[in-house]
Coordinates of C-alpha atoms in Angstrom, one line a residue:
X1 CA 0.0 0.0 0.0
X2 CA 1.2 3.2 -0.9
X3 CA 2.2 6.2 2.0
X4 CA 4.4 9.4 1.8
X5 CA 7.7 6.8 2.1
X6 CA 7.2 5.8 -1.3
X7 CA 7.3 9.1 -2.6
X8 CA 11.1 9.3 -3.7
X9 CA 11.3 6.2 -5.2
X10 CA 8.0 6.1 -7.5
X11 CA 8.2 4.2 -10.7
X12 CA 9.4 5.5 -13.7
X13 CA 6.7 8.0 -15.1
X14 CA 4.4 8.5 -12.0
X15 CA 4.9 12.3 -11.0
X16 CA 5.4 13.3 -7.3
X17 CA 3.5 16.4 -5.6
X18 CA 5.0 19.3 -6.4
X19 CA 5.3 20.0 -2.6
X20 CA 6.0 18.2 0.9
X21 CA 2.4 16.6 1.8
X22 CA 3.3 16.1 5.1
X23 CA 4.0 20.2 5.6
X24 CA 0.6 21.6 4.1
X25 CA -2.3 23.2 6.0
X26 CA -5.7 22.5 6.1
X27 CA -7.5 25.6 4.5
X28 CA -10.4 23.3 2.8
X29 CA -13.1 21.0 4.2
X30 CA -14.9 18.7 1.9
X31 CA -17.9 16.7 1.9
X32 CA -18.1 13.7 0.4
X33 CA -15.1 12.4 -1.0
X34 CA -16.1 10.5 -4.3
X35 CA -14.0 10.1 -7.6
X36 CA -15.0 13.2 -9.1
X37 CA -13.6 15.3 -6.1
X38 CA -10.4 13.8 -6.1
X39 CA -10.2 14.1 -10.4
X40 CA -11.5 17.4 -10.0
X41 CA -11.3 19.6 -7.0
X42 CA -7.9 17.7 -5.3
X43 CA -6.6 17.9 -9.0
X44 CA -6.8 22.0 -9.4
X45 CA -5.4 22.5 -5.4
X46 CA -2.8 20.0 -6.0
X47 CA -1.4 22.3 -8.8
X48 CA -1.8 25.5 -6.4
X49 CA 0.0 23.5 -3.6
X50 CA 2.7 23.4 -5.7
X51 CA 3.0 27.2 -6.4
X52 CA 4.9 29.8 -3.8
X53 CA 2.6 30.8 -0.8
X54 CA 0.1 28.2 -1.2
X55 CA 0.9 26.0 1.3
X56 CA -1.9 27.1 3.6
X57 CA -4.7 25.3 1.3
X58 CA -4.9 21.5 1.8
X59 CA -8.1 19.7 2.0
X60 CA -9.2 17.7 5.1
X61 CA -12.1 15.2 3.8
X62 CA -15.2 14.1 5.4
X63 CA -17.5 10.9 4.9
X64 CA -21.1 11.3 6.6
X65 CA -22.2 8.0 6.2
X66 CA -21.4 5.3 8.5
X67 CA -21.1 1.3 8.2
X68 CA -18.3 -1.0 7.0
X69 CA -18.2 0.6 3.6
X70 CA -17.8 3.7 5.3
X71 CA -15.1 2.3 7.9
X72 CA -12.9 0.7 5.9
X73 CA -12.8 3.9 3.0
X74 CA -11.8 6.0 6.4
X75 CA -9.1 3.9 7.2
X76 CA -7.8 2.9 3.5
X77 CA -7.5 7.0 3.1
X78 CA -5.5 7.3 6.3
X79 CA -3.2 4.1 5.8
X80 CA -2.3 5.6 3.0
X81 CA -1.4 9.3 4.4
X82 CA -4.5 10.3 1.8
X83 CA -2.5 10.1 -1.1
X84 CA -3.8 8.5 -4.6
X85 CA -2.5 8.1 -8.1
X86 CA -4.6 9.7 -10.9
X87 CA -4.4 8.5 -14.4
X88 CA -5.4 10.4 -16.7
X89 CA -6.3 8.9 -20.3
X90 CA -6.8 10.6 -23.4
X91 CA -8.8 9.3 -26.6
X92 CA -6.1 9.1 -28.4
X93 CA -4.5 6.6 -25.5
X94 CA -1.7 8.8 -24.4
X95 CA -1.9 8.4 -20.4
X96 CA -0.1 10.1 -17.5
X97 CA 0.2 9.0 -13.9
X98 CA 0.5 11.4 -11.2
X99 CA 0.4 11.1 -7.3
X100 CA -2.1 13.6 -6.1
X101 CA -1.0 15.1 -2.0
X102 CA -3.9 17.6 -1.5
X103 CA -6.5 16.0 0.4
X104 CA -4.9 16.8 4.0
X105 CA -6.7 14.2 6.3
X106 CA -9.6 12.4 6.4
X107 CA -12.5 12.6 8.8
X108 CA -15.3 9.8 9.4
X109 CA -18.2 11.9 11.0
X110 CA -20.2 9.6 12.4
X111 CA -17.0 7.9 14.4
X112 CA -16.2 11.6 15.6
X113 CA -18.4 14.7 14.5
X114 CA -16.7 16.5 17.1
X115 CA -13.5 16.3 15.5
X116 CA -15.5 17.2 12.3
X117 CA -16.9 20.6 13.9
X118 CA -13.8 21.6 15.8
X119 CA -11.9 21.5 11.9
X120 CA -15.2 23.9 11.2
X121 CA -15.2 25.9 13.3
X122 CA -11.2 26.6 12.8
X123 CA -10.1 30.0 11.7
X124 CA -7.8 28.3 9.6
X125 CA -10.8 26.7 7.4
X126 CA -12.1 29.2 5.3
X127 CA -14.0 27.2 2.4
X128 CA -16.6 24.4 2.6
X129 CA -16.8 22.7 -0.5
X130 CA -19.3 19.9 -1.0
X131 CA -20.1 16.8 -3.8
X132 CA -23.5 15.4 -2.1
X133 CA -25.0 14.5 -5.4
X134 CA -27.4 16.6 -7.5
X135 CA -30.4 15.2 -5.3
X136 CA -28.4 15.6 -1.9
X137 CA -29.6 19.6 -0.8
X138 CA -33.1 18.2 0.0
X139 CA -35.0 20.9 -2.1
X140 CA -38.5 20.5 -2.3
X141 CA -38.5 20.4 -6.3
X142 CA -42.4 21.7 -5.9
X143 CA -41.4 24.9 -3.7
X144 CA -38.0 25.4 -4.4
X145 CA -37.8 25.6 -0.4
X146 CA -35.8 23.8 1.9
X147 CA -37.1 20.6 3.6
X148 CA -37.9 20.1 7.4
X149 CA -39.8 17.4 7.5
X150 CA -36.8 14.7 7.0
X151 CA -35.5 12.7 9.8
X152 CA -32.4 13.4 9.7
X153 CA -33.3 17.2 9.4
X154 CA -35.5 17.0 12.4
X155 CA -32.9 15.4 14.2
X156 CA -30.4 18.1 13.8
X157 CA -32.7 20.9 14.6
X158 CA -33.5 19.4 17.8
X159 CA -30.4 19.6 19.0
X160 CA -30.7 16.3 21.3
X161 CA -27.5 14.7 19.6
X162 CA -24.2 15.9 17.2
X163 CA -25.6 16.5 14.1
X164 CA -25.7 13.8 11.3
X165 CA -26.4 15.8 7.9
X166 CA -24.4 18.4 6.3
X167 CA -26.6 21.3 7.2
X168 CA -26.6 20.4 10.5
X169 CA -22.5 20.6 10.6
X170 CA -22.3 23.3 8.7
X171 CA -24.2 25.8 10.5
X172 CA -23.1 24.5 14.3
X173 CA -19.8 25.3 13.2
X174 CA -20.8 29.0 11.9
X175 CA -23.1 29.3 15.1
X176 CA -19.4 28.2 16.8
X177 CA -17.5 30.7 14.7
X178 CA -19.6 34.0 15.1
X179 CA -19.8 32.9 18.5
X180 CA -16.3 33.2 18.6
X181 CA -15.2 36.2 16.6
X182 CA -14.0 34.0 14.2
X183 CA -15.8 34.7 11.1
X184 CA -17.2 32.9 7.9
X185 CA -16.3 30.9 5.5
X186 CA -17.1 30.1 1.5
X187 CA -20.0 27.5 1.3
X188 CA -19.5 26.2 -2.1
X189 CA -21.2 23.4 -3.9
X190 CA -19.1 21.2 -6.8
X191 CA -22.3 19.4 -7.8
X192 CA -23.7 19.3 -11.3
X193 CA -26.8 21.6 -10.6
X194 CA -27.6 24.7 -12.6
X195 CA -26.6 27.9 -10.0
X196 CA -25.1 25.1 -7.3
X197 CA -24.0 27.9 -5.4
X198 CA -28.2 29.1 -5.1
X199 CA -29.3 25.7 -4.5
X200 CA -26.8 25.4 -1.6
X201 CA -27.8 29.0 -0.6
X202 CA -30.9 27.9 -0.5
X203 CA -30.8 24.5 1.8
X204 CA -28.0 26.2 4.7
X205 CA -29.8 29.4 5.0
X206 CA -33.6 27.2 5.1
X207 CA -31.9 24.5 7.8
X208 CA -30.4 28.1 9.5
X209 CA -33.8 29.7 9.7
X210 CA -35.7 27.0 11.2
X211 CA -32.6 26.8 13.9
X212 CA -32.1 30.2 15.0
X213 CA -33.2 33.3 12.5
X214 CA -30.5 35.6 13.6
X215 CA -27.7 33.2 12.7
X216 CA -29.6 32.9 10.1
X217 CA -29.2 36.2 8.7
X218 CA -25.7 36.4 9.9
X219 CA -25.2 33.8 7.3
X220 CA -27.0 35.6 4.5
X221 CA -24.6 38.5 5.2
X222 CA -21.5 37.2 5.6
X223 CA -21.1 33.6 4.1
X224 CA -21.0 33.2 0.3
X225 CA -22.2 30.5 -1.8
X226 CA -20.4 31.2 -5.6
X227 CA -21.7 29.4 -8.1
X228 CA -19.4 27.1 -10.4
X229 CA -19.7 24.8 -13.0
X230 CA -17.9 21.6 -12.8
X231 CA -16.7 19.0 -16.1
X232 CA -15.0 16.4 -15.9
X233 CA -16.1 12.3 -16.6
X234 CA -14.4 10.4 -14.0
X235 CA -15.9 6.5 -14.2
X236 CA -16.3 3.9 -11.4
X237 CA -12.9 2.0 -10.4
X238 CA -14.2 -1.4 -9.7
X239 CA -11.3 -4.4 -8.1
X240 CA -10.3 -5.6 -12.0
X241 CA -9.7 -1.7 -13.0
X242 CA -7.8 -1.1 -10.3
X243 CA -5.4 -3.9 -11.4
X244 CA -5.1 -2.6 -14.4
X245 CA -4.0 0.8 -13.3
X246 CA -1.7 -0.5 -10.8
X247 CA -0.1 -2.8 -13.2
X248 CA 0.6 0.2 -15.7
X249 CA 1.6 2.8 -12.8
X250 CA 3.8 0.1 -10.8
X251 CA 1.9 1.3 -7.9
X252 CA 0.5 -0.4 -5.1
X253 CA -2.3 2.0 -4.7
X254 CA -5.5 0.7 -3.0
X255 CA -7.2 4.0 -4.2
X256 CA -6.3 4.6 -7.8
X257 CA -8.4 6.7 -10.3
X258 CA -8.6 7.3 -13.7
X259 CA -9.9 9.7 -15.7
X260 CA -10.5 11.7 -18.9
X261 CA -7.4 14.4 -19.7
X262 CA -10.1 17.1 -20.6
X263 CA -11.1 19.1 -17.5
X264 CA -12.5 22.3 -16.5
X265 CA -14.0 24.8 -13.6
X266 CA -15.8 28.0 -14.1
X267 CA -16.3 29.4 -10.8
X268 CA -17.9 32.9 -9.8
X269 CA -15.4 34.7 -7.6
X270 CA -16.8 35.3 -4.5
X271 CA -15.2 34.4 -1.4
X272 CA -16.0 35.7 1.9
X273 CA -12.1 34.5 3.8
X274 CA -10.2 34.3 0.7
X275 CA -8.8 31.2 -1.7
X276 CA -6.0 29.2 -3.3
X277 CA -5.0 30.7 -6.3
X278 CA -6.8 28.2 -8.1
X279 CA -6.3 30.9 -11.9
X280 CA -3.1 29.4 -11.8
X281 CA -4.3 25.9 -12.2
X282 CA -6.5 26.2 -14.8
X283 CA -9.7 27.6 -13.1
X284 CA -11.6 30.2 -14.9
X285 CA -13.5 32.9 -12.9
X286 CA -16.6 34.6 -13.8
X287 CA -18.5 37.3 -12.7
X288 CA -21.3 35.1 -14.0
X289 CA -21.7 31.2 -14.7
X290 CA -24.9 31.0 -15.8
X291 CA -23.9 30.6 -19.7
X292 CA -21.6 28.1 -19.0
X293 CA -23.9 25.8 -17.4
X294 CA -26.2 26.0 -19.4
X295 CA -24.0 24.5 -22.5
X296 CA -22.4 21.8 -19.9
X297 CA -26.3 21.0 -18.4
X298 CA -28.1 21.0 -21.8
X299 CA -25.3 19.2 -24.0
X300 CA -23.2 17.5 -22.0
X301 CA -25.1 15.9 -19.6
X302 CA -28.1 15.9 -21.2
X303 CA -27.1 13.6 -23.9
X304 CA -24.9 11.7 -21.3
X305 CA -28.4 10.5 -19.7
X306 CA -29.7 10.1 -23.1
X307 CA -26.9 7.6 -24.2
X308 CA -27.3 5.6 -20.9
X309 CA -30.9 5.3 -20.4
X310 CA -31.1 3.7 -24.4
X311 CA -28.0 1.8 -24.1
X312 CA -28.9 -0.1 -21.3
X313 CA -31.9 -1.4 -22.9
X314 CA -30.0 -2.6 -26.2
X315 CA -27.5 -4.4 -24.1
X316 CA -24.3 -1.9 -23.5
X317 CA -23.3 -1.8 -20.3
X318 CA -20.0 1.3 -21.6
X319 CA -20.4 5.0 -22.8
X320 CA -18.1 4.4 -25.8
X321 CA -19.9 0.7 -26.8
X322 CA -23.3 3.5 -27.5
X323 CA -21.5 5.4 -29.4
X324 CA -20.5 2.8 -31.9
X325 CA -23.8 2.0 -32.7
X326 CA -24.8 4.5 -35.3
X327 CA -28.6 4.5 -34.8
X328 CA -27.7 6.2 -30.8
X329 CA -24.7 8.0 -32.3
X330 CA -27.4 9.4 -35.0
X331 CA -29.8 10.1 -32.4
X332 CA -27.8 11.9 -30.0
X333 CA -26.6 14.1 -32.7
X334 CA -30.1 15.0 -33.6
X335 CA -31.2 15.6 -29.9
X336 CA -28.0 18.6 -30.0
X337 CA -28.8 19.6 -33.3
X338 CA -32.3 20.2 -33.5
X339 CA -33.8 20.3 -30.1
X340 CA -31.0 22.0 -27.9
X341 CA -28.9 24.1 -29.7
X342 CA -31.2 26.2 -31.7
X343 CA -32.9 26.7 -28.1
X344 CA -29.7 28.0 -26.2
X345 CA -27.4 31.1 -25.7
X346 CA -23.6 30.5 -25.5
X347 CA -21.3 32.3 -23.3
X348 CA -18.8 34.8 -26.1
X349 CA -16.3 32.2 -27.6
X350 CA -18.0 29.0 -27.4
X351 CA -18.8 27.5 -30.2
X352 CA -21.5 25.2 -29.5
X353 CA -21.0 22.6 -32.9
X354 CA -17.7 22.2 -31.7
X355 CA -18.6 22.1 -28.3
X356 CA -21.1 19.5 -29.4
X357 CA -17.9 17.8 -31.4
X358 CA -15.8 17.4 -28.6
X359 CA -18.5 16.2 -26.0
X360 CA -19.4 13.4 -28.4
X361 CA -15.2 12.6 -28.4
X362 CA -15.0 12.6 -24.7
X363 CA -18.1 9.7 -24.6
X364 CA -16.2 7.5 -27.0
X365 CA -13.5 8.0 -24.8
X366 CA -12.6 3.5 -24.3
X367 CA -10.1 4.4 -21.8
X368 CA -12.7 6.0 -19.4
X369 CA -15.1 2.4 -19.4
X370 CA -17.7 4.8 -18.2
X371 CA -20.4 2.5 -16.8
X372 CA -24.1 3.8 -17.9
X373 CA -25.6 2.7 -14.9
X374 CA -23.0 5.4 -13.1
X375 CA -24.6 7.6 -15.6
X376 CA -27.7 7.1 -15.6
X377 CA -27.5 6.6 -11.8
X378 CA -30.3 8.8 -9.7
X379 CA -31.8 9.1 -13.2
X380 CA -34.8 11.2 -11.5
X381 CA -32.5 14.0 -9.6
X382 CA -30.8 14.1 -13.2
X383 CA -33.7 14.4 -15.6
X384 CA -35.1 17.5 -13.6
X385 CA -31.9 19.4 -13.8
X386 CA -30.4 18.4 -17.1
X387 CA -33.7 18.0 -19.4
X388 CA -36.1 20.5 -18.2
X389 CA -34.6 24.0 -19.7
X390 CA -35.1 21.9 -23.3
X391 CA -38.1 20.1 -22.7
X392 CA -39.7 23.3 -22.0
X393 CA -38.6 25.5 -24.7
X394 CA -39.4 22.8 -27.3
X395 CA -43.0 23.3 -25.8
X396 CA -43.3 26.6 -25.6
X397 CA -42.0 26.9 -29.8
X398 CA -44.0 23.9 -30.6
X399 CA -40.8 22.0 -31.8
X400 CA -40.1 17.9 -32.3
X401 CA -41.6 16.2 -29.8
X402 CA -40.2 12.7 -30.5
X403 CA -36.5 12.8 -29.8
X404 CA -37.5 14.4 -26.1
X405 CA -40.5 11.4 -25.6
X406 CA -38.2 8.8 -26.4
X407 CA -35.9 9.7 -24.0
X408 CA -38.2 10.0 -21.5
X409 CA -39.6 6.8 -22.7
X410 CA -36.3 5.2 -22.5
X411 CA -35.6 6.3 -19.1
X412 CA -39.2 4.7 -17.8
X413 CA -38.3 1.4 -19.6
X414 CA -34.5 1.5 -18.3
X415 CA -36.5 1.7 -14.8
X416 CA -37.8 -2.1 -15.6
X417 CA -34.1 -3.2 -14.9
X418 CA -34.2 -5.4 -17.8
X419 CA -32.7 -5.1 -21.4
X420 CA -33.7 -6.0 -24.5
X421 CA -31.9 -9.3 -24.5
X422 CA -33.5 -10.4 -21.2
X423 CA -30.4 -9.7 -19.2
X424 CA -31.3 -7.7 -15.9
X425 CA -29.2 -4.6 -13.9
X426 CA -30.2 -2.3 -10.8
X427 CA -30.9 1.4 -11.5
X428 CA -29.8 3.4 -8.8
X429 CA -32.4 5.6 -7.7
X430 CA -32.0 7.0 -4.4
X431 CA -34.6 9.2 -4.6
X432 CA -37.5 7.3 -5.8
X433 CA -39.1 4.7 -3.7
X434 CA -39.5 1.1 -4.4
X435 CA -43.6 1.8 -4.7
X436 CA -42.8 4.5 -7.1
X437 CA -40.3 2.4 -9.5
X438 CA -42.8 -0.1 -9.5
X439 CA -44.9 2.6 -12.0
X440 CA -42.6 2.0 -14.9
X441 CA -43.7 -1.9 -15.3
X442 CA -47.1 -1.0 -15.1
X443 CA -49.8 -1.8 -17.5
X444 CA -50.7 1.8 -17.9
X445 CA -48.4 3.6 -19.7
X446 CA -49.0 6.9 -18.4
X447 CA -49.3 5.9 -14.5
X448 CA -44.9 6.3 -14.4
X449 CA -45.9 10.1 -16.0
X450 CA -46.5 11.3 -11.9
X451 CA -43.1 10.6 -10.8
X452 CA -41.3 13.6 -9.8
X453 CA -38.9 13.4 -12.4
X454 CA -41.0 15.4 -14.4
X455 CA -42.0 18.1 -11.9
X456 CA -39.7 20.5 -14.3
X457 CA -41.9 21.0 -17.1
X458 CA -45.4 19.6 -15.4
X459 CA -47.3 22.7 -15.2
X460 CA -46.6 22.8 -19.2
X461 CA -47.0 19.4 -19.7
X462 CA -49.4 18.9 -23.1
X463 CA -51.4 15.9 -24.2
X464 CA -49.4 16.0 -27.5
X465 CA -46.1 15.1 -25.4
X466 CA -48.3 12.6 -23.2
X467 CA -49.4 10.8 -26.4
X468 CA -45.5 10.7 -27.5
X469 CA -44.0 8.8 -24.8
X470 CA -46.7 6.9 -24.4
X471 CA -46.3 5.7 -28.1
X472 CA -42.3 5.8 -27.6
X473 CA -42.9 3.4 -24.9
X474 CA -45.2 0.8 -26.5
X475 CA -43.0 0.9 -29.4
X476 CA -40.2 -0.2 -27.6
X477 CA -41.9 -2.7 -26.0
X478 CA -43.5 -4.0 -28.8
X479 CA -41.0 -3.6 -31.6
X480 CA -37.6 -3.1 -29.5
X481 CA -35.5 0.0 -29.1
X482 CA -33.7 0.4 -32.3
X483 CA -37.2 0.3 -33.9
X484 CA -38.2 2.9 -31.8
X485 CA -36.0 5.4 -32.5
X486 CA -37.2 8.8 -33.9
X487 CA -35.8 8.5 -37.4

């Protein structure tokens, strides 16, 4: 297993840190350390680590959940002084290996949430940042207001017990802090969610009302939530890929990651107690983000869910198998053609054909083995925020209706967790209950239709688009996928 020993003798072609690990400071606290975080946020600090003065911004991670799974990821991380190797792989199959140093230390809250609100409610932590999924903020997707009515929520707010959720940390340790002269920090949300930084506004300042309303407003003066917009595809590293990257790196790394060579961060510069110089390692800032996501949102991940959702049900299991079939690869292109980019405004010089271009690239990608049930994973959360802005301009001009039913079709048949070819899978839908999965294999087509997935776009809903994926659906029942597609 690899530690911070190893770190002058690495094999040939595996970079070091640009910078002692073992002499950084803790400036950062993250929740939720997945893949994407350490292929994406790590990445960018572990450049400015390397860079004079910027010592002071290592990352200190946090798991909330608790378990085995949970246990053992803790003390994997810490065995192995937080360090990981990150491949990254380019289309062309040109890879490089480097050791990433950032992440700090690492912090299992439920085995010690003190220790996890003392590092809080530390001066010397100045940013939150946060990957809980797109469906973690617990927004009510009907009022756009934060909900109280969770468990865990109530939990918090009663105060009986250390808190469990993120809100609840977050705001004891800014309770802790203004208490204590100490002031706020940046609150800042590396999700995929249009205006992250509103959405996390949002849920702290709704958990911070029903707590106390003065801190609450203390918060809405002081703390700042920028909004940023996040790309990079970083796939699943199951036990056989792991192998493989070891094998190539020489490293014995039980936490090795792999992904794509393309990345990048637009990020609205607002920071209450200052930041890394993150400009210097690649980050764009923007007084305003809002362009950017949209293009990411609407292209990108749009027709990422559209790839998965229909490749499941012909068999693939890989992004790059969907898009050597050319009935998807035609599909896909139409959906960007002629439903989203005649319906969308790009930021001044982004070109949104080649945008489209390089999108398409990145998917077929075979280095990445991007799983589609990764992809298409909390397929509900994802609809709302990457479909709706389309689906609802294509409405309200009276455009195409039948690339947008079929997907929607595709993603209610995907839900059946069988394929085509009779062989079975388990959607990952954290959000929807088993009652209200169990509407997609139901005899009537349109009973799935209520699921909240579609709250976006249901106050415009029309019969027309009703009929359409009801017909998308039968079709593709009756005369398979490929038969379905909109030609």
């Amino acid at each position: 297993m690899m530690n911070r020993t190893i770190l002058e003798t690495l094999p040939a072609g595996v970079s070091a840190p640009g910078y002692d690990p073992s002499a950084i400071g803790t400036g950062i606290v993250h929740f939720g350390v997945g893949n994407f975080f350490r292929a994406h946020e790590a990445f960018y600090v572990d450049r400015c680590l390397a860079l004079p003065g910027q010592q002071d911004w290592g990352i200190a991670g946090v798991g909330l959940t608790g378990g085995a799974r949970s246990q053992e990821k803790a003390e994997t991380f810490t065995a192995q002084d937080c360090l990981y190797s990150l491949t990254e792989a380019a289309p062309d199959g040109t890879r490089t290996v480097r050791v990433i140093g950032a992440l700090r230390s690492y912090l299992l809250a439920p085995a010690d949430p003190q220790a996890v609100l003392d590092l809080l409610a530390d001066p010397a932590t100045r940013i939150v940042t946060m990957t809980i999924t797109e469906g973690g903020y617990n927004i009510d997707e009907t009022t756009g207001a934060f909900r109280l009515d969770t468990p865990a929520v109530r939990s918090d707010l009663s105060g009986e017990a250390p808190p469990t959720t993120i809100f609840g940390f977050v705001v004891e340790a800014l309770a802790r802090r203004r208490a204590a002269g100490a002031g706020p920090f940046t609150v800042m949300s590396c999700d995929n969610l249009r205006h992250n930084g509103d959405v996390a506004r949002t849920a702290f300042l709704g958990y911070a009302q029903a707590r106390d309303p003065d801190l609450a407003a203390w918060i809405a003066e002081n703390v700042t939530f920028p909004n940023a917009m996040v790309d990079r595809i970083t796939p699943t590293v199951d036990a056989a890929i792991a192998a493989r990257l070891n094998a190539a790196s020489g490293l014995d790394d039980a936490l090795p990651l792999v992904a794509e060579d393309f990345t990048q961060w637009v990020v609205e510069d607002k920071f209450c107690a200052g930041r890394p110089a993150l400009e210097k390692a690649g980050v764009q800032f923007v007084d305003d983000v809002t362009g950017y996501e949209q293009v990411k949102v609407r292209m990108l991940n749009a027709s990422h869910a559209l790839l998965a959702f229909s490749g499941l049900l012909l068999g693939y299991r890989l992004i790059d198998e969907t898009l050597r079939d050319p009935d998807l690869e035609r599909f896909v292109n139409a959906y960007l053609e002629q439903d989203v980019i005649p319906r969308l405004s790009t930021p001044p010089g982004l070109d949104a054909q080649e945008y489209r271009r390089s999108v398409l690239s990145r998917f077929s990608n075979p280095a990445m083995a991007d799983q589609l049930l990764r992809i298409g994973g909390d397929g509900s959360s994802k609809i709302q925020v990457f479909w709706t802005e389309t689906v609802r301009r294509v409405l309200a001009d009276g455009g195409d209706l039948s690339r947008i039913a079929f997907g929607i079709a595709a993603y209610l048949e995907m839900l059946r967790g069988v394929d085509e070819n009779g062989a079975s899978y388990t959607p990952f839908e954290p959000t929807l209950d088993a009652a209200q999965i169990a509407l997609a294999s139901a005899d009537d087509l349109t009973a799935a239709l209520a699921l909240p997935s579609f709250d976006g776009w249901r106050d415009v809903q029309t019969p027309a688009l009703t009929d359409a994926i009801v017909a998308a659906r039968r079709a593709i029942r009756d005369q398979g996928v490929r038969a379905a597609l909109p030609r």
